[in-house]
mmCIF file of C-alpha atoms in Angstrom:
data_model
loop_
_atom_site.group_PDB
_atom_site.id
_atom_site.type_symbol
_atom_site.label_atom_id
_atom_site.label_comp_id
_atom_site.label_asym_id
_atom_site.label_seq_id
_atom_site.Cartn_x
_atom_site.Cartn_y
_atom_site.Cartn_z
ATOM 1 C CA UNK T 1 -17.562 -117.699 -43.247
ATOM 2 C CA UNK T 2 -15.863 -121.212 -43.204
ATOM 3 C CA UNK T 3 -13.384 -119.723 -45.132
ATOM 4 C CA UNK T 4 -12.025 -118.996 -42.061
ATOM 5 C CA UNK T 5 -11.904 -121.809 -40.375
ATOM 6 C CA UNK T 6 -9.996 -123.200 -43.074
ATOM 7 C CA UNK T 7 -7.414 -120.370 -42.620
ATOM 8 C CA UNK T 8 -7.384 -121.000 -38.614
ATOM 9 C CA UNK T 9 -5.773 -124.430 -39.388
ATOM 10 C CA UNK T 10 -3.091 -122.650 -41.229
ATOM 11 C CA UNK T 11 -0.800 -120.553 -38.293
ATOM 12 C CA UNK T 12 -0.622 -117.213 -36.804
ATOM 13 C CA UNK T 13 0.677 -114.498 -37.992
ATOM 14 C CA UNK T 14 -1.065 -114.849 -41.434
ATOM 15 C CA UNK T 15 0.345 -112.674 -44.539
ATOM 16 C CA UNK T 16 -2.220 -112.580 -47.166
ATOM 17 C CA UNK T 17 -4.221 -109.590 -49.901
ATOM 18 C CA UNK T 18 -7.453 -109.049 -50.337
ATOM 19 C CA UNK T 19 -8.792 -108.329 -53.905
ATOM 20 C CA UNK T 20 -11.274 -105.767 -54.169
ATOM 21 C CA UNK T 21 -11.593 -103.847 -50.625
ATOM 22 C CA UNK T 22 -14.582 -101.808 -51.345
ATOM 23 C CA UNK T 23 -15.693 -100.367 -48.277
ATOM 24 C CA UNK T 24 -13.793 -102.813 -45.708
ATOM 25 C CA UNK T 25 -16.113 -105.025 -44.468
ATOM 26 C CA UNK T 26 -14.738 -108.436 -45.694
ATOM 27 C CA UNK T 27 -11.074 -107.240 -44.488
ATOM 28 C CA UNK T 28 -12.685 -106.071 -41.038
ATOM 29 C CA UNK T 29 -14.000 -109.682 -41.180
ATOM 30 C CA UNK T 30 -10.969 -111.480 -41.343
ATOM 31 C CA UNK T 31 -8.745 -108.909 -39.218
ATOM 32 C CA UNK T 32 -11.236 -109.832 -36.216
ATOM 33 C CA UNK T 33 -11.263 -113.634 -36.483
ATOM 34 C CA UNK T 34 -7.996 -114.147 -37.896
ATOM 35 C CA UNK T 35 -4.351 -114.077 -36.586
ATOM 36 C CA UNK T 36 -3.527 -111.453 -39.120
ATOM 37 C CA UNK T 37 0.049 -109.788 -38.857
ATOM 38 C CA UNK T 38 -0.104 -108.411 -42.779
ATOM 39 C CA UNK T 39 -3.350 -107.635 -45.073
ATOM 40 C CA UNK T 40 -3.021 -106.114 -48.511
ATOM 41 C CA UNK T 41 -5.635 -104.395 -49.687
ATOM 42 C CA UNK T 42 -5.425 -104.323 -53.394
ATOM 43 C CA UNK T 43 -8.372 -101.914 -54.842
ATOM 44 C CA UNK T 44 -8.188 -98.933 -57.594
ATOM 45 C CA UNK T 45 -10.777 -97.361 -56.560
ATOM 46 C CA UNK T 46 -11.655 -96.436 -59.925
ATOM 47 C CA UNK T 47 -14.823 -96.107 -62.035
ATOM 48 C CA UNK T 48 -15.870 -99.314 -63.355
ATOM 49 C CA UNK T 49 -19.188 -101.063 -65.157
ATOM 50 C CA UNK T 50 -21.330 -103.289 -63.028
ATOM 51 C CA UNK T 51 -23.890 -105.477 -64.117
ATOM 52 C CA UNK T 52 -26.303 -102.813 -64.355
ATOM 53 C CA UNK T 53 -25.042 -98.915 -63.772
ATOM 54 C CA UNK T 54 -21.696 -97.486 -64.122
ATOM 55 C CA UNK T 55 -19.910 -97.358 -60.650
ATOM 56 C CA UNK T 56 -18.355 -93.522 -60.369
ATOM 57 C CA UNK T 57 -15.110 -92.688 -59.112
ATOM 58 C CA UNK T 58 -16.431 -90.181 -56.648
ATOM 59 C CA UNK T 59 -18.967 -93.203 -55.240
ATOM 60 C CA UNK T 60 -15.400 -95.391 -54.826
ATOM 61 C CA UNK T 61 -13.717 -92.873 -53.120
ATOM 62 C CA UNK T 62 -16.250 -92.635 -50.314
ATOM 63 C CA UNK T 63 -15.926 -96.514 -50.423
ATOM 64 C CA UNK T 64 -12.382 -96.000 -49.960
ATOM 65 C CA UNK T 65 -12.971 -93.655 -47.152
ATOM 66 C CA UNK T 66 -15.149 -95.570 -45.233
ATOM 67 C CA UNK T 67 -13.070 -98.534 -45.422
ATOM 68 C CA UNK T 68 -10.268 -96.391 -43.824
ATOM 69 C CA UNK T 69 -11.754 -95.567 -40.871
ATOM 70 C CA UNK T 70 -13.529 -98.961 -40.825
ATOM 71 C CA UNK T 71 -10.120 -100.502 -40.559
ATOM 72 C CA UNK T 72 -8.281 -97.613 -38.838
ATOM 73 C CA UNK T 73 -7.914 -99.691 -35.798
ATOM 74 C CA UNK T 74 -5.614 -101.961 -37.727
ATOM 75 C CA UNK T 75 -3.669 -99.910 -39.987
ATOM 76 C CA UNK T 76 -0.278 -101.130 -38.230
ATOM 77 C CA UNK T 77 -1.376 -104.413 -40.076
ATOM 78 C CA UNK T 78 -2.393 -103.095 -43.522
ATOM 79 C CA UNK T 79 -0.797 -102.375 -46.667
ATOM 80 C CA UNK T 80 -3.113 -100.358 -49.009
ATOM 81 C CA UNK T 81 -2.209 -100.866 -52.688
ATOM 82 C CA UNK T 82 -4.501 -98.598 -54.576
ATOM 83 C CA UNK T 83 -3.455 -100.274 -57.844
ATOM 84 C CA UNK T 84 -5.300 -102.502 -60.339
ATOM 85 C CA UNK T 85 -5.078 -106.881 -59.049
ATOM 86 C CA UNK T 86 -2.633 -106.686 -62.201
ATOM 87 C CA UNK T 87 -0.339 -104.060 -61.387
ATOM 88 C CA UNK T 88 -0.482 -104.511 -57.280
ATOM 89 C CA UNK T 89 1.022 -108.413 -58.348
ATOM 90 C CA UNK T 90 3.977 -107.256 -59.374
ATOM 91 C CA UNK T 91 4.903 -105.908 -55.816
ATOM 92 C CA UNK T 92 4.295 -109.470 -54.279
ATOM 93 C CA UNK T 93 6.946 -111.926 -54.414
ATOM 94 C CA UNK T 94 5.538 -116.061 -55.446
ATOM 95 C CA UNK T 95 4.676 -118.410 -52.335
ATOM 96 C CA UNK T 96 5.201 -114.904 -49.870
ATOM 97 C CA UNK T 97 1.081 -115.433 -48.929
ATOM 98 C CA UNK T 98 -0.823 -117.492 -46.714
ATOM 99 C CA UNK T 99 -4.118 -116.872 -48.665
ATOM 100 C CA UNK T 100 -6.072 -114.347 -51.395
ATOM 101 C CA UNK T 101 -9.162 -113.159 -50.876
ATOM 102 C CA UNK T 102 -10.571 -112.497 -54.383
ATOM 103 C CA UNK T 103 -13.977 -109.944 -54.821
ATOM 104 C CA UNK T 104 -12.572 -107.829 -57.290
ATOM 105 C CA UNK T 105 -14.711 -107.289 -60.609
ATOM 106 C CA UNK T 106 -16.658 -110.011 -60.989
ATOM 107 C CA UNK T 107 -16.690 -110.460 -64.670
ATOM 108 C CA UNK T 108 -15.712 -113.702 -65.939
ATOM 109 C CA UNK T 109 -12.071 -112.427 -67.575
ATOM 110 C CA UNK T 110 -11.274 -110.801 -64.555
ATOM 111 C CA UNK T 111 -12.178 -113.279 -61.940
ATOM 112 C CA UNK T 112 -10.090 -116.059 -64.071
ATOM 113 C CA UNK T 113 -6.921 -113.748 -64.588
ATOM 114 C CA UNK T 114 -7.190 -113.225 -60.468
ATOM 115 C CA UNK T 115 -7.403 -116.673 -59.721
ATOM 116 C CA UNK T 116 -4.237 -117.580 -62.400
ATOM 117 C CA UNK T 117 -2.191 -114.508 -61.125
ATOM 118 C CA UNK T 118 -2.625 -114.269 -57.390
ATOM 119 C CA UNK T 119 -2.197 -118.359 -56.942
ATOM 120 C CA UNK T 120 1.709 -118.373 -56.963
ATOM 121 C CA UNK T 121 1.630 -115.778 -54.994
ATOM 122 C CA UNK T 122 0.211 -117.896 -52.225
ATOM 123 C CA UNK T 123 2.504 -120.609 -50.266
ATOM 124 C CA UNK T 124 2.113 -124.473 -50.343
ATOM 125 C CA UNK T 125 -0.677 -125.144 -48.190
ATOM 126 C CA UNK T 126 -1.965 -121.952 -48.244
ATOM 127 C CA UNK T 127 -5.731 -120.919 -49.429
ATOM 128 C CA UNK T 128 -7.399 -118.953 -52.461
ATOM 129 C CA UNK T 129 -10.671 -118.265 -52.681
ATOM 130 C CA UNK T 130 -12.910 -115.452 -53.008
ATOM 131 C CA UNK T 131 -16.343 -114.113 -52.458
ATOM 132 C CA UNK T 132 -19.810 -113.717 -54.435
ATOM 133 C CA UNK T 133 -19.766 -117.950 -55.452
ATOM 134 C CA UNK T 134 -23.720 -117.630 -56.434
ATOM 135 C CA UNK T 135 -22.636 -114.613 -59.213
ATOM 136 C CA UNK T 136 -22.731 -117.019 -62.190
ATOM 137 C CA UNK T 137 -19.692 -115.759 -63.548
ATOM 138 C CA UNK T 138 -17.725 -115.750 -60.732
ATOM 139 C CA UNK T 139 -18.575 -119.788 -60.343
ATOM 140 C CA UNK T 140 -17.686 -120.593 -64.013
ATOM 141 C CA UNK T 141 -14.230 -118.954 -63.966
ATOM 142 C CA UNK T 142 -13.486 -120.438 -60.603
ATOM 143 C CA UNK T 143 -15.022 -124.387 -62.260
ATOM 144 C CA UNK T 144 -12.941 -123.725 -64.893
ATOM 145 C CA UNK T 145 -9.606 -122.600 -63.651
ATOM 146 C CA UNK T 146 -10.164 -125.370 -61.083
ATOM 147 C CA UNK T 147 -10.826 -128.020 -64.259
ATOM 148 C CA UNK T 148 -8.188 -126.528 -65.970
ATOM 149 C CA UNK T 149 -5.164 -127.074 -63.222
ATOM 150 C CA UNK T 150 -7.400 -130.156 -61.517
ATOM 151 C CA UNK T 151 -7.858 -128.559 -58.479
ATOM 152 C CA UNK T 152 -10.554 -129.495 -55.987
ATOM 153 C CA UNK T 153 -12.518 -126.970 -54.555
ATOM 154 C CA UNK T 154 -14.644 -126.265 -52.289
ATOM 155 C CA UNK T 155 -17.930 -123.652 -51.945
ATOM 156 C CA UNK T 156 -20.792 -122.601 -49.436
ATOM 157 C CA UNK T 157 -23.581 -120.158 -49.808
ATOM 158 C CA UNK T 158 -21.469 -116.788 -50.743
ATOM 159 C CA UNK T 159 -17.340 -118.409 -50.486
ATOM 160 C CA UNK T 160 -15.356 -120.452 -52.522
ATOM 161 C CA UNK T 161 -11.477 -121.753 -51.883
ATOM 162 C CA UNK T 162 -9.144 -124.339 -52.676
ATOM 163 C CA UNK T 163 -5.539 -125.426 -50.903
ATOM 164 C CA UNK T 164 -2.601 -124.758 -52.737
#
C-alpha cells in the first residue's frame, strides 16, 4: 500500500480515521505499519445493499466481532464509532486528523459525500485517501471531487489519495 509510504512521511503519533471497517483488515494493516496514536473506526454495521445482493445486519455484526478480535491488541489506540459516516463526522473536530481512509459504501454519492465531509477534518499536509480505486463509482467520485476542487490525486492498483 503506497499510501502507507506517504503517511510515514507525515510524523509520529498519527491520528486518523477509517470509514468502513468491516472485519478490520485495513485497520490492522495501518496499525501494524504506522505509528498511530489514535485510530477512529467508523462503521454503522447495519444492513445495506451491495451491488449484487443485500448484506444483512447479522453478517455485519459477525464482521464487527471479527474486527474486534483482529484488533484486540490495539484496543488502547482505537475509538469505535458505530455510526454512519455522517453521524461520526460530527464527533471529530476540523483539522484534527492526520489522515482519513475511506472504504465505506462504494456508491458514487456516498464516496463523494465522505470525501466532502471528511477532508475538512484533516490537517493541512495530511492525507485523504481510500480503497477500491478499481470500482468505477469510487473512481468517478474521486475524480469529480478533485476536479471540482482543483486537487491533484494519486492512485495505485487499489488505493487513491491526495494531500490536503
